[in-house]
PDB file of C-alpha atoms in Angstrom:
ATOM      1  CA  MET U  30       0.000   0.000   0.000  1.00  0.00           C
ATOM      2  CA  ILE U  31       1.109   3.522  -0.703  1.00  0.00           C
ATOM      3  CA  ASP U  32       1.639   5.712   2.361  1.00  0.00           C
ATOM      4  CA  PRO U  33      -1.148   8.357   2.565  1.00  0.00           C
ATOM      5  CA  ILE U  34       1.287  11.278   2.437  1.00  0.00           C
ATOM      6  CA  ASP U  35       2.996   9.811  -0.647  1.00  0.00           C
ATOM      7  CA  LEU U  36      -0.431   9.497  -2.213  1.00  0.00           C
ATOM      8  CA  GLN U  37      -1.216  13.162  -1.487  1.00  0.00           C
ATOM      9  CA  LEU U  38       2.098  14.060  -3.047  1.00  0.00           C
ATOM     10  CA  ILE U  39       1.381  11.986  -6.144  1.00  0.00           C
ATOM     11  CA  VAL U  40      -1.996  13.640  -6.524  1.00  0.00           C
ATOM     12  CA  ALA U  41      -0.423  17.091  -6.080  1.00  0.00           C
ATOM     13  CA  ILE U  42       2.092  16.574  -8.890  1.00  0.00           C
ATOM     14  CA  GLN U  43       0.236  14.318 -11.314  1.00  0.00           C
ATOM     15  CA  ALA U  44      -1.033  17.160 -13.486  1.00  0.00           C
ATOM     16  CA  GLY U  45       2.411  18.730 -13.600  1.00  0.00           C
ATOM     17  CA  LEU U  46       5.143  20.334 -11.540  1.00  0.00           C
ATOM     18  CA  PRO U  47       4.829  24.069 -10.845  1.00  0.00           C
ATOM     19  CA  VAL U  48       6.954  26.203 -13.167  1.00  0.00           C
ATOM     20  CA  VAL U  49       8.419  28.406 -10.417  1.00  0.00           C
ATOM     21  CA  ALA U  50      11.905  28.720  -8.960  1.00  0.00           C
ATOM     22  CA  ARG U  51      11.140  26.594  -5.875  1.00  0.00           C
ATOM     23  CA  PRO U  52       8.591  24.052  -7.158  1.00  0.00           C
ATOM     24  CA  TYR U  53       8.993  21.590  -4.298  1.00  0.00           C
ATOM     25  CA  ALA U  54       8.605  24.345  -1.707  1.00  0.00           C
ATOM     26  CA  LEU U  55       5.316  25.346  -3.340  1.00  0.00           C
ATOM     27  CA  ILE U  56       4.026  21.763  -3.256  1.00  0.00           C
ATOM     28  CA  ALA U  57       5.175  21.485   0.372  1.00  0.00           C
ATOM     29  CA  GLU U  58       3.203  24.582   1.282  1.00  0.00           C
ATOM     30  CA  GLN U  59       0.037  23.154  -0.318  1.00  0.00           C
ATOM     31  CA  LEU U  60       0.408  19.893   1.596  1.00  0.00           C
ATOM     32  CA  GLU U  61       1.628  21.437   4.845  1.00  0.00           C
ATOM     33  CA  LEU U  62       4.924  19.612   4.649  1.00  0.00           C
ATOM     34  CA  THR U  63       8.466  20.957   4.577  1.00  0.00           C
ATOM     35  CA  GLU U  64      10.339  21.383   1.304  1.00  0.00           C
ATOM     36  CA  ASN U  65      12.891  18.916   2.582  1.00  0.00           C
ATOM     37  CA  GLU U  66      10.241  16.282   3.243  1.00  0.00           C
ATOM     38  CA  VAL U  67       8.825  16.673  -0.273  1.00  0.00           C
ATOM     39  CA  ILE U  68      12.314  16.286  -1.735  1.00  0.00           C
ATOM     40  CA  THR U  69      13.058  13.237   0.406  1.00  0.00           C
ATOM     41  CA  ARG U  70       9.756  11.554  -0.425  1.00  0.00           C
ATOM     42  CA  LEU U  71       9.974  12.269  -4.168  1.00  0.00           C
ATOM     43  CA  SER U  72      13.553  10.990  -4.271  1.00  0.00           C
ATOM     44  CA  ARG U  73      12.432   7.779  -2.588  1.00  0.00           C
ATOM     45  CA  LEU U  74       9.452   7.322  -4.936  1.00  0.00           C
ATOM     46  CA  LYS U  75      11.809   7.752  -7.860  1.00  0.00           C
ATOM     47  CA  GLN U  76      14.335   5.329  -6.415  1.00  0.00           C
ATOM     48  CA  GLN U  77      11.604   2.753  -5.792  1.00  0.00           C
ATOM     49  CA  GLY U  78      10.506   3.125  -9.391  1.00  0.00           C
ATOM     50  CA  LEU U  79       6.978   4.285  -8.576  1.00  0.00           C
ATOM     51  CA  ILE U  80       7.900   7.435 -10.433  1.00  0.00           C
ATOM     52  CA  LYS U  81       9.595   6.173 -13.567  1.00  0.00           C
ATOM     53  CA  ARG U  82      10.692   9.552 -14.733  1.00  0.00           C
ATOM     54  CA  LEU U  83      10.275  13.214 -13.894  1.00  0.00           C
ATOM     55  CA  GLY U  84      10.442  15.515 -16.872  1.00  0.00           C
ATOM     56  CA  VAL U  85       8.599  16.590 -19.987  1.00  0.00           C
ATOM     57  CA  ILE U  86       6.215  14.533 -22.046  1.00  0.00           C
ATOM     58  CA  VAL U  87       6.126  15.847 -25.598  1.00  0.00           C
ATOM     59  CA  LYS U  88       3.222  16.035 -28.013  1.00  0.00           C
ATOM     60  CA  HIS U  89       5.017  14.044 -30.643  1.00  0.00           C
ATOM     61  CA  ARG U  90       2.815  15.144 -33.527  1.00  0.00           C
ATOM     62  CA  ARG U  91       3.396  18.810 -32.707  1.00  0.00           C
ATOM     63  CA  LEU U  92       7.147  18.136 -32.768  1.00  0.00           C
ATOM     64  CA  GLY U  93       6.838  16.807 -36.308  1.00  0.00           C
ATOM     65  CA  TYR U  94       6.658  13.087 -35.543  1.00  0.00           C
ATOM     66  CA  GLN U  95       3.713  12.327 -37.821  1.00  0.00           C
ATOM     67  CA  ALA U  96       4.734   8.895 -39.082  1.00  0.00           C
ATOM     68  CA  ASN U  97       4.373   6.700 -36.055  1.00  0.00           C
ATOM     69  CA  ALA U  98       4.488   3.016 -36.762  1.00  0.00           C
ATOM     70  CA  MET U  99       3.800  -0.019 -34.681  1.00  0.00           C
ATOM     71  CA  VAL U 100       5.869  -2.841 -36.145  1.00  0.00           C
ATOM     72  CA  VAL U 101       4.822  -6.368 -35.209  1.00  0.00           C
ATOM     73  CA  PHE U 102       6.455  -9.751 -35.815  1.00  0.00           C
ATOM     74  CA  ASP U 103       5.300 -13.314 -35.479  1.00  0.00           C
ATOM     75  CA  MET U 104       8.369 -14.745 -33.750  1.00  0.00           C
ATOM     76  CA  PRO U 105       8.777 -18.327 -32.542  1.00  0.00           C
ATOM     77  CA  ASP U 106       8.471 -18.424 -28.743  1.00  0.00           C
ATOM     78  CA  THR U 107      11.976 -19.875 -28.452  1.00  0.00           C
ATOM     79  CA  LEU U 108      13.523 -16.867 -30.188  1.00  0.00           C
ATOM     80  CA  VAL U 109      11.338 -14.014 -29.056  1.00  0.00           C
ATOM     81  CA  ASN U 110      13.394 -12.964 -26.012  1.00  0.00           C
ATOM     82  CA  ASP U 111      16.662 -12.858 -27.946  1.00  0.00           C
ATOM     83  CA  LYS U 112      15.092 -10.913 -30.790  1.00  0.00           C
ATOM     84  CA  GLY U 113      13.307  -8.533 -28.421  1.00  0.00           C
ATOM     85  CA  GLN U 114      16.615  -7.691 -26.790  1.00  0.00           C
ATOM     86  CA  GLN U 115      18.377  -7.265 -30.145  1.00  0.00           C
ATOM     87  CA  ILE U 116      15.636  -4.997 -31.466  1.00  0.00           C
ATOM     88  CA  SER U 117      15.834  -2.867 -28.307  1.00  0.00           C
ATOM     89  CA  GLN U 118      19.482  -2.018 -29.061  1.00  0.00           C
ATOM     90  CA  LEU U 119      18.603  -0.059 -32.208  1.00  0.00           C
ATOM     91  CA  PRO U 120      18.600   3.688 -31.589  1.00  0.00           C
ATOM     92  CA  PHE U 121      15.361   4.416 -33.471  1.00  0.00           C
ATOM     93  CA  ILE U 122      13.286   1.881 -31.503  1.00  0.00           C
ATOM     94  CA  ASN U 123      11.175   3.628 -28.855  1.00  0.00           C
ATOM     95  CA  LEU U 124       9.354   0.690 -27.269  1.00  0.00           C
ATOM     96  CA  CYS U 125       9.550  -3.094 -27.507  1.00  0.00           C
ATOM     97  CA  TYR U 126       7.145  -5.569 -25.888  1.00  0.00           C
ATOM     98  CA  LEU U 127       6.084  -9.207 -25.921  1.00  0.00           C
ATOM     99  CA  ARG U 128       2.285  -9.477 -26.134  1.00  0.00           C
ATOM    100  CA  PRO U 129      -0.162 -12.350 -26.720  1.00  0.00           C
ATOM    101  CA  ARG U 130      -1.247 -13.581 -30.149  1.00  0.00           C
ATOM    102  CA  HIS U 131      -4.937 -13.888 -31.080  1.00  0.00           C
ATOM    103  CA  GLY U 132      -5.185 -16.750 -33.548  1.00  0.00           C
ATOM    104  CA  GLU U 133      -5.325 -16.086 -37.272  1.00  0.00           C
ATOM    105  CA  GLN U 134      -6.677 -12.577 -36.823  1.00  0.00           C
ATOM    106  CA  TRP U 135      -3.556 -11.509 -34.955  1.00  0.00           C
ATOM    107  CA  PRO U 136      -0.594 -13.894 -35.175  1.00  0.00           C
ATOM    108  CA  TYR U 137       1.974 -11.340 -33.954  1.00  0.00           C
ATOM    109  CA  ASN U 138       3.669 -11.486 -30.567  1.00  0.00           C
ATOM    110  CA  LEU U 139       6.600  -9.057 -30.739  1.00  0.00           C
ATOM    111  CA  PHE U 140       5.663  -5.363 -30.839  1.00  0.00           C
ATOM    112  CA  CYS U 141       7.913  -2.367 -31.312  1.00  0.00           C
ATOM    113  CA  MET U 142       7.358   1.311 -32.061  1.00  0.00           C
ATOM    114  CA  ILE U 143       9.196   3.619 -34.427  1.00  0.00           C
ATOM    115  CA  HIS U 144       8.282   7.291 -34.131  1.00  0.00           C
ATOM    116  CA  GLY U 145       9.343   9.054 -37.296  1.00  0.00           C
ATOM    117  CA  LYS U 146       8.935  12.293 -39.175  1.00  0.00           C
ATOM    118  CA  SER U 147       8.233  10.665 -42.536  1.00  0.00           C
ATOM    119  CA  ARG U 148       6.950   7.302 -43.728  1.00  0.00           C
ATOM    120  CA  GLU U 149       9.941   6.930 -46.064  1.00  0.00           C
ATOM    121  CA  ARG U 150      12.353   7.261 -43.188  1.00  0.00           C
ATOM    122  CA  VAL U 151      10.373   4.839 -40.996  1.00  0.00           C
ATOM    123  CA  LEU U 152      10.265   2.285 -43.834  1.00  0.00           C
ATOM    124  CA  GLN U 153      14.046   2.638 -44.238  1.00  0.00           C
ATOM    125  CA  GLN U 154      14.451   2.053 -40.523  1.00  0.00           C
ATOM    126  CA  LEU U 155      12.186  -0.989 -40.753  1.00  0.00           C
ATOM    127  CA  ASN U 156      14.477  -2.423 -43.462  1.00  0.00           C
ATOM    128  CA  GLN U 157      17.467  -1.708 -41.298  1.00  0.00           C
ATOM    129  CA  LEU U 158      15.717  -3.409 -38.359  1.00  0.00           C
ATOM    130  CA  ILE U 159      14.945  -6.509 -40.421  1.00  0.00           C
ATOM    131  CA  SER U 160      18.463  -6.840 -41.795  1.00  0.00           C
ATOM    132  CA  SER U 161      20.438  -6.027 -38.665  1.00  0.00           C
ATOM    133  CA  CYS U 162      18.355  -8.315 -36.406  1.00  0.00           C
ATOM    134  CA  ALA U 163      18.029 -11.071 -39.062  1.00  0.00           C
ATOM    135  CA  LEU U 164      14.239 -11.008 -39.112  1.00  0.00           C
ATOM    136  CA  GLN U 165      13.834 -11.815 -42.840  1.00  0.00           C
ATOM    137  CA  ASP U 166      12.192 -15.186 -42.220  1.00  0.00           C
ATOM    138  CA  TYR U 167       9.419 -14.055 -39.921  1.00  0.00           C
ATOM    139  CA  PRO U 168       6.022 -12.659 -40.856  1.00  0.00           C
ATOM    140  CA  TYR U 169       5.581  -9.012 -39.923  1.00  0.00           C
ATOM    141  CA  ASP U 170       3.285  -6.071 -40.416  1.00  0.00           C
ATOM    142  CA  ILE U 171       3.648  -2.326 -40.046  1.00  0.00           C
ATOM    143  CA  LEU U 172       0.713  -0.302 -38.712  1.00  0.00           C
ATOM    144  CA  PHE U 173       0.910   3.425 -39.253  1.00  0.00           C
ATOM    145  CA  SER U 174      -1.351   5.637 -37.229  1.00  0.00           C
ATOM    146  CA  PRO U 175      -3.132   8.166 -39.431  1.00  0.00           C
ATOM    147  CA  ARG U 176      -5.066   9.720 -36.541  1.00  0.00           C
ATOM    148  CA  CYS U 177      -4.856  10.171 -32.815  1.00  0.00           C
ATOM    149  CA  PHE U 178      -8.215  10.368 -31.049  1.00  0.00           C
ATOM    150  CA  LYS U 179      -7.031  10.694 -27.500  1.00  0.00           C
ATOM    151  CA  GLN U 180      -3.743  11.113 -25.674  1.00  0.00           C
ATOM    152  CA  ARG U 181      -3.411  11.841 -21.998  1.00  0.00           C
ATOM    153  CA  GLY U 182      -1.454  10.606 -19.019  1.00  0.00           C
ATOM    154  CA  ALA U 183      -3.058   8.205 -16.599  1.00  0.00           C
ATOM    155  CA  LEU U 184      -4.534   9.996 -13.593  1.00  0.00           C
ATOM    156  CA  TYR U 185      -4.634   8.661 -10.082  1.00  0.00           C
ATOM    157  CA  ALA U 186      -6.588  11.405  -8.325  1.00  0.00           C
ATOM    158  CA  ASN U 187      -9.675   9.251  -7.843  1.00  0.00           C
ATOM    159  CA  LYS U 188      -7.634   6.928  -5.633  1.00  0.00           C
ATOM    160  CA  LEU U 189      -8.210   9.462  -2.882  1.00  0.00           C
ATOM    161  CA  SER U 190     -11.965   9.477  -3.111  1.00  0.00           C
TER     162      SER U 190
ATOM    163  CA  MET S   9      10.565  26.997 -31.528  1.00  0.00           C
ATOM    164  CA  ASP S  10      14.260  27.881 -31.662  1.00  0.00           C
ATOM    165  CA  ALA S  11      17.466  26.044 -30.788  1.00  0.00           C
ATOM    166  CA  ILE S  12      17.200  26.896 -27.085  1.00  0.00           C
ATOM    167  CA  ASP S  13      13.637  25.578 -26.912  1.00  0.00           C
ATOM    168  CA  ARG S  14      14.782  22.361 -28.578  1.00  0.00           C
ATOM    169  CA  ASP S  15      17.620  22.092 -26.132  1.00  0.00           C
ATOM    170  CA  ILE S  16      15.187  22.523 -23.229  1.00  0.00           C
ATOM    171  CA  ILE S  17      12.859  19.812 -24.534  1.00  0.00           C
ATOM    172  CA  ASN S  18      15.685  17.366 -25.197  1.00  0.00           C
ATOM    173  CA  THR S  19      17.246  17.972 -21.786  1.00  0.00           C
ATOM    174  CA  LEU S  20      14.006  17.736 -19.827  1.00  0.00           C
ATOM    175  CA  GLN S  21      12.938  14.523 -21.560  1.00  0.00           C
ATOM    176  CA  ALA S  22      15.903  12.863 -19.892  1.00  0.00           C
ATOM    177  CA  GLY S  23      14.845  13.923 -16.415  1.00  0.00           C
ATOM    178  CA  PHE S  24      14.454  16.686 -13.863  1.00  0.00           C
ATOM    179  CA  PRO S  25      16.433  17.114 -10.639  1.00  0.00           C
ATOM    180  CA  ILE S  26      14.872  16.737  -7.205  1.00  0.00           C
ATOM    181  CA  CYS S  27      16.592  19.477  -5.198  1.00  0.00           C
ATOM    182  CA  PRO S  28      15.569  22.901  -3.802  1.00  0.00           C
ATOM    183  CA  SER S  29      16.311  24.888  -6.991  1.00  0.00           C
ATOM    184  CA  PRO S  30      15.960  22.357  -9.814  1.00  0.00           C
ATOM    185  CA  TYR S  31      15.313  24.900 -12.584  1.00  0.00           C
ATOM    186  CA  LYS S  32      18.469  26.775 -11.653  1.00  0.00           C
ATOM    187  CA  GLN S  33      20.465  23.576 -12.024  1.00  0.00           C
ATOM    188  CA  VAL S  34      18.899  22.795 -15.415  1.00  0.00           C
ATOM    189  CA  ALA S  35      19.360  26.401 -16.605  1.00  0.00           C
ATOM    190  CA  GLN S  36      23.065  26.287 -15.735  1.00  0.00           C
ATOM    191  CA  GLY S  37      23.493  23.165 -17.860  1.00  0.00           C
ATOM    192  CA  LEU S  38      21.753  24.923 -20.751  1.00  0.00           C
ATOM    193  CA  ASN S  39      23.731  28.150 -20.344  1.00  0.00           C
ATOM    194  CA  ILE S  40      20.639  30.278 -19.880  1.00  0.00           C
ATOM    195  CA  SER S  41      19.264  32.099 -16.844  1.00  0.00           C
ATOM    196  CA  GLU S  42      16.722  30.520 -14.515  1.00  0.00           C
ATOM    197  CA  PRO S  43      14.007  33.127 -15.375  1.00  0.00           C
ATOM    198  CA  GLU S  44      14.548  32.482 -19.089  1.00  0.00           C
ATOM    199  CA  LEU S  45      14.112  28.740 -18.575  1.00  0.00           C
ATOM    200  CA  LEU S  46      10.904  29.267 -16.584  1.00  0.00           C
ATOM    201  CA  THR S  47       9.465  31.606 -19.222  1.00  0.00           C
ATOM    202  CA  ARG S  48      10.369  29.354 -22.122  1.00  0.00           C
ATOM    203  CA  LEU S  49       9.119  26.195 -20.412  1.00  0.00           C
ATOM    204  CA  GLN S  50       5.788  27.843 -19.617  1.00  0.00           C
ATOM    205  CA  GLY S  51       5.616  29.010 -23.238  1.00  0.00           C
ATOM    206  CA  LEU S  52       6.206  25.471 -24.547  1.00  0.00           C
ATOM    207  CA  LEU S  53       3.466  24.150 -22.263  1.00  0.00           C
ATOM    208  CA  ASP S  54       1.036  26.915 -23.273  1.00  0.00           C
ATOM    209  CA  SER S  55       1.643  26.459 -26.984  1.00  0.00           C
ATOM    210  CA  GLY S  56       1.084  22.705 -26.732  1.00  0.00           C
ATOM    211  CA  PHE S  57       4.491  21.334 -27.728  1.00  0.00           C
ATOM    212  CA  LEU S  58       4.590  19.613 -24.383  1.00  0.00           C
ATOM    213  CA  SER S  59       1.627  17.668 -23.146  1.00  0.00           C
ATOM    214  CA  ARG S  60       2.844  17.615 -19.591  1.00  0.00           C
ATOM    215  CA  PHE S  61       5.752  18.500 -17.381  1.00  0.00           C
ATOM    216  CA  GLY S  62       5.892  16.234 -14.397  1.00  0.00           C
ATOM    217  CA  PRO S  63       6.007  12.617 -13.331  1.00  0.00           C
ATOM    218  CA  LEU S  64       5.579   9.480 -15.353  1.00  0.00           C
ATOM    219  CA  PHE S  65       4.289   6.877 -12.925  1.00  0.00           C
ATOM    220  CA  HIS S  66       4.918   3.161 -12.970  1.00  0.00           C
ATOM    221  CA  ALA S  67       1.286   2.068 -13.254  1.00  0.00           C
ATOM    222  CA  GLU S  68       1.783  -1.493 -12.043  1.00  0.00           C
ATOM    223  CA  GLN S  69       3.784  -0.399  -9.015  1.00  0.00           C
ATOM    224  CA  MET S  70       1.031   2.062  -8.174  1.00  0.00           C
ATOM    225  CA  GLY S  71      -1.284  -0.951  -7.974  1.00  0.00           C
ATOM    226  CA  GLY S  72      -2.813  -0.025 -11.300  1.00  0.00           C
ATOM    227  CA  ALA S  73      -2.925  -1.899 -14.566  1.00  0.00           C
ATOM    228  CA  LEU S  74      -2.388  -1.118 -18.232  1.00  0.00           C
ATOM    229  CA  THR S  75      -3.205  -2.901 -21.412  1.00  0.00           C
ATOM    230  CA  LEU S  76      -3.202  -2.379 -25.153  1.00  0.00           C
ATOM    231  CA  ALA S  77      -6.392  -3.408 -26.936  1.00  0.00           C
ATOM    232  CA  ALA S  78      -7.708  -3.349 -30.471  1.00  0.00           C
ATOM    233  CA  VAL S  79     -11.049  -3.556 -32.268  1.00  0.00           C
ATOM    234  CA  LYS S  80     -12.076  -4.077 -35.881  1.00  0.00           C
ATOM    235  CA  VAL S  81     -14.411  -1.188 -36.694  1.00  0.00           C
ATOM    236  CA  PRO S  82     -16.566  -1.041 -39.845  1.00  0.00           C
ATOM    237  CA  GLU S  83     -15.491   2.061 -41.820  1.00  0.00           C
ATOM    238  CA  GLN S  84     -18.886   3.801 -41.578  1.00  0.00           C
ATOM    239  CA  ASP S  85     -19.012   3.420 -37.776  1.00  0.00           C
ATOM    240  CA  PHE S  86     -15.549   4.784 -37.132  1.00  0.00           C
ATOM    241  CA  GLU S  87     -16.504   8.161 -35.649  1.00  0.00           C
ATOM    242  CA  ASN S  88     -19.255   6.747 -33.436  1.00  0.00           C
ATOM    243  CA  ILE S  89     -17.112   3.954 -32.099  1.00  0.00           C
ATOM    244  CA  ALA S  90     -14.222   6.361 -31.436  1.00  0.00           C
ATOM    245  CA  ASP S  91     -16.602   8.573 -29.422  1.00  0.00           C
ATOM    246  CA  THR S  92     -17.972   5.600 -27.482  1.00  0.00           C
ATOM    247  CA  ILE S  93     -14.508   4.293 -26.622  1.00  0.00           C
ATOM    248  CA  ASN S  94     -13.038   7.719 -25.790  1.00  0.00           C
ATOM    249  CA  ALA S  95     -15.898   8.359 -23.375  1.00  0.00           C
ATOM    250  CA  PHE S  96     -14.466   5.699 -21.045  1.00  0.00           C
ATOM    251  CA  PRO S  97     -12.215   7.449 -18.515  1.00  0.00           C
ATOM    252  CA  GLU S  98     -10.050   4.304 -18.463  1.00  0.00           C
ATOM    253  CA  VAL S  99      -9.022   4.974 -22.082  1.00  0.00           C
ATOM    254  CA  ALA S 100      -5.725   6.880 -21.959  1.00  0.00           C
ATOM    255  CA  HIS S 101      -4.834   6.777 -25.661  1.00  0.00           C
ATOM    256  CA  ASN S 102      -6.747   5.889 -28.784  1.00  0.00           C
ATOM    257  CA  TYR S 103      -5.328   5.681 -32.282  1.00  0.00           C
ATOM    258  CA  ALA S 104      -6.525   4.712 -35.715  1.00  0.00           C
ATOM    259  CA  ARG S 105      -4.135   2.237 -37.332  1.00  0.00           C
ATOM    260  CA  SER S 106      -3.736   0.899 -40.837  1.00  0.00           C
ATOM    261  CA  HIS S 107      -4.843  -2.712 -40.396  1.00  0.00           C
ATOM    262  CA  GLU S 108      -8.020  -4.777 -40.303  1.00  0.00           C
ATOM    263  CA  LEU S 109      -7.825  -4.215 -36.553  1.00  0.00           C
ATOM    264  CA  ASN S 110      -8.072  -0.489 -37.143  1.00  0.00           C
ATOM    265  CA  MET S 111      -8.588   1.100 -33.730  1.00  0.00           C
ATOM    266  CA  TRP S 112      -6.043   0.668 -30.954  1.00  0.00           C
ATOM    267  CA  PHE S 113      -6.369   1.990 -27.438  1.00  0.00           C
ATOM    268  CA  VAL S 114      -4.589   1.851 -24.109  1.00  0.00           C
ATOM    269  CA  LEU S 115      -6.555   1.171 -20.941  1.00  0.00           C
ATOM    270  CA  ALA S 116      -5.202   2.403 -17.609  1.00  0.00           C
ATOM    271  CA  THR S 117      -7.131   1.303 -14.533  1.00  0.00           C
ATOM    272  CA  GLU S 118      -6.645   1.489 -10.793  1.00  0.00           C
ATOM    273  CA  ASN S 119      -6.468  -2.266 -10.399  1.00  0.00           C
ATOM    274  CA  PRO S 120      -6.060  -5.316 -12.660  1.00  0.00           C
ATOM    275  CA  ALA S 121      -9.682  -6.512 -12.269  1.00  0.00           C
ATOM    276  CA  GLN S 122     -10.973  -3.284 -13.807  1.00  0.00           C
ATOM    277  CA  ILE S 123      -9.210  -4.040 -17.102  1.00  0.00           C
ATOM    278  CA  GLU S 124     -11.453  -7.040 -17.737  1.00  0.00           C
ATOM    279  CA  GLN S 125     -14.550  -5.161 -16.514  1.00  0.00           C
ATOM    280  CA  THR S 126     -13.833  -2.241 -18.828  1.00  0.00           C
ATOM    281  CA  ILE S 127     -13.279  -4.552 -21.784  1.00  0.00           C
ATOM    282  CA  VAL S 128     -16.622  -6.244 -21.164  1.00  0.00           C
ATOM    283  CA  LYS S 129     -18.356  -2.837 -21.039  1.00  0.00           C
ATOM    284  CA  ILE S 130     -16.663  -1.704 -24.246  1.00  0.00           C
ATOM    285  CA  GLU S 131     -17.726  -4.927 -25.975  1.00  0.00           C
ATOM    286  CA  GLN S 132     -21.306  -4.417 -24.785  1.00  0.00           C
ATOM    287  CA  GLN S 133     -21.483  -0.773 -25.855  1.00  0.00           C
ATOM    288  CA  THR S 134     -19.789  -1.196 -29.230  1.00  0.00           C
ATOM    289  CA  GLY S 135     -20.926  -4.699 -30.134  1.00  0.00           C
ATOM    290  CA  LEU S 136     -17.328  -5.384 -31.192  1.00  0.00           C
ATOM    291  CA  GLN S 137     -14.879  -7.999 -30.017  1.00  0.00           C
ATOM    292  CA  VAL S 138     -12.015  -6.428 -28.076  1.00  0.00           C
ATOM    293  CA  TYR S 139      -8.608  -8.030 -28.631  1.00  0.00           C
ATOM    294  CA  ASN S 140      -6.791  -7.654 -25.332  1.00  0.00           C
ATOM    295  CA  MET S 141      -2.996  -7.572 -25.659  1.00  0.00           C
ATOM    296  CA  PRO S 142      -1.481  -6.998 -22.225  1.00  0.00           C
ATOM    297  CA  LYS S 143       2.266  -6.711 -21.910  1.00  0.00           C
ATOM    298  CA  ILE S 144       3.863 -10.090 -21.158  1.00  0.00           C
ATOM    299  CA  HIS S 145       7.399  -8.767 -21.149  1.00  0.00           C
ATOM    300  CA  GLU S 146       8.922  -5.332 -21.588  1.00  0.00           C
ATOM    301  CA  TYR S 147      12.214  -5.384 -23.482  1.00  0.00           C
ATOM    302  CA  PHE S 148      12.624  -1.661 -23.808  1.00  0.00           C
ATOM    303  CA  VAL S 149      10.944   1.663 -23.097  1.00  0.00           C
ATOM    304  CA  GLY S 150      12.884   4.749 -24.035  1.00  0.00           C
ATOM    305  CA  LEU S 151      10.472   7.141 -25.605  1.00  0.00           C
ATOM    306  CA  LYS S 152      12.781  10.066 -26.127  1.00  0.00           C
ATOM    307  CA  LEU S 153      12.115  12.085 -29.253  1.00  0.00           C
ATOM    308  CA  GLU S 154      14.705  14.534 -30.489  1.00  0.00           C
ATOM    309  CA  ALA S 155      13.034  17.955 -30.804  1.00  0.00           C
TER     310      ALA S 155
END
């Protein structure tokens, strides 16, 4: 279970950190804690991995990343871990996961994402991926995303209610 | 957006210090003043280049759950189905994708049981089969995009 003060802290920062010179002091004031306690608690949450990262989350389409592709492979179960690790080494790979297949409709189990500024470039990177990880023999598909309907961070505020 | 803005985005995607004057520390690394960093960062947030400046939580460690799911939507129903699915607060992202399974969304719930419950509700409201594809193993997450 998460300590109630940690939970208050999480709720206080989930929408964003204040853009002021002493952001943690401002949060401390709101929660009636000391700045030092906020810093100590946040450092611990980060160390424990509850907070994966503190920083900016970009709107990738606004930054020009319009050609975002999910690339999926049907990899034999015996090879999937090795290939997943190899794929993850390539600098243009943003995410790589093992997920379940769904019969003939969805035979793919290895998922990775390439965020790119043009389809041509992403297709070049896909070729590079296939050749450098020796994936020529495995069925694959590339799913571009022509539209984004919704994008937001997960919120945890309702945990308090 | 100029070179300094790009520098700010690239630096802050990597992380943000937890210390009394974190912006001062970041500004020093960027060779700009602390007030300039604050003004520019607020500007980038206001103009929508950044969706958020803050924490990225580890959903599972928070007790929550995440999954990726897909549906096969008939072309003429696309807008309606997108509205129906987006109306669920558990839906964090929703994208059209070029495949027979043409709508892909991420569910984020407060506990693992709610994933299944939400999927059942989405199937009832849309009349479509939801293909649930939870993460079995994570090989890599490093979503850092050069500005």
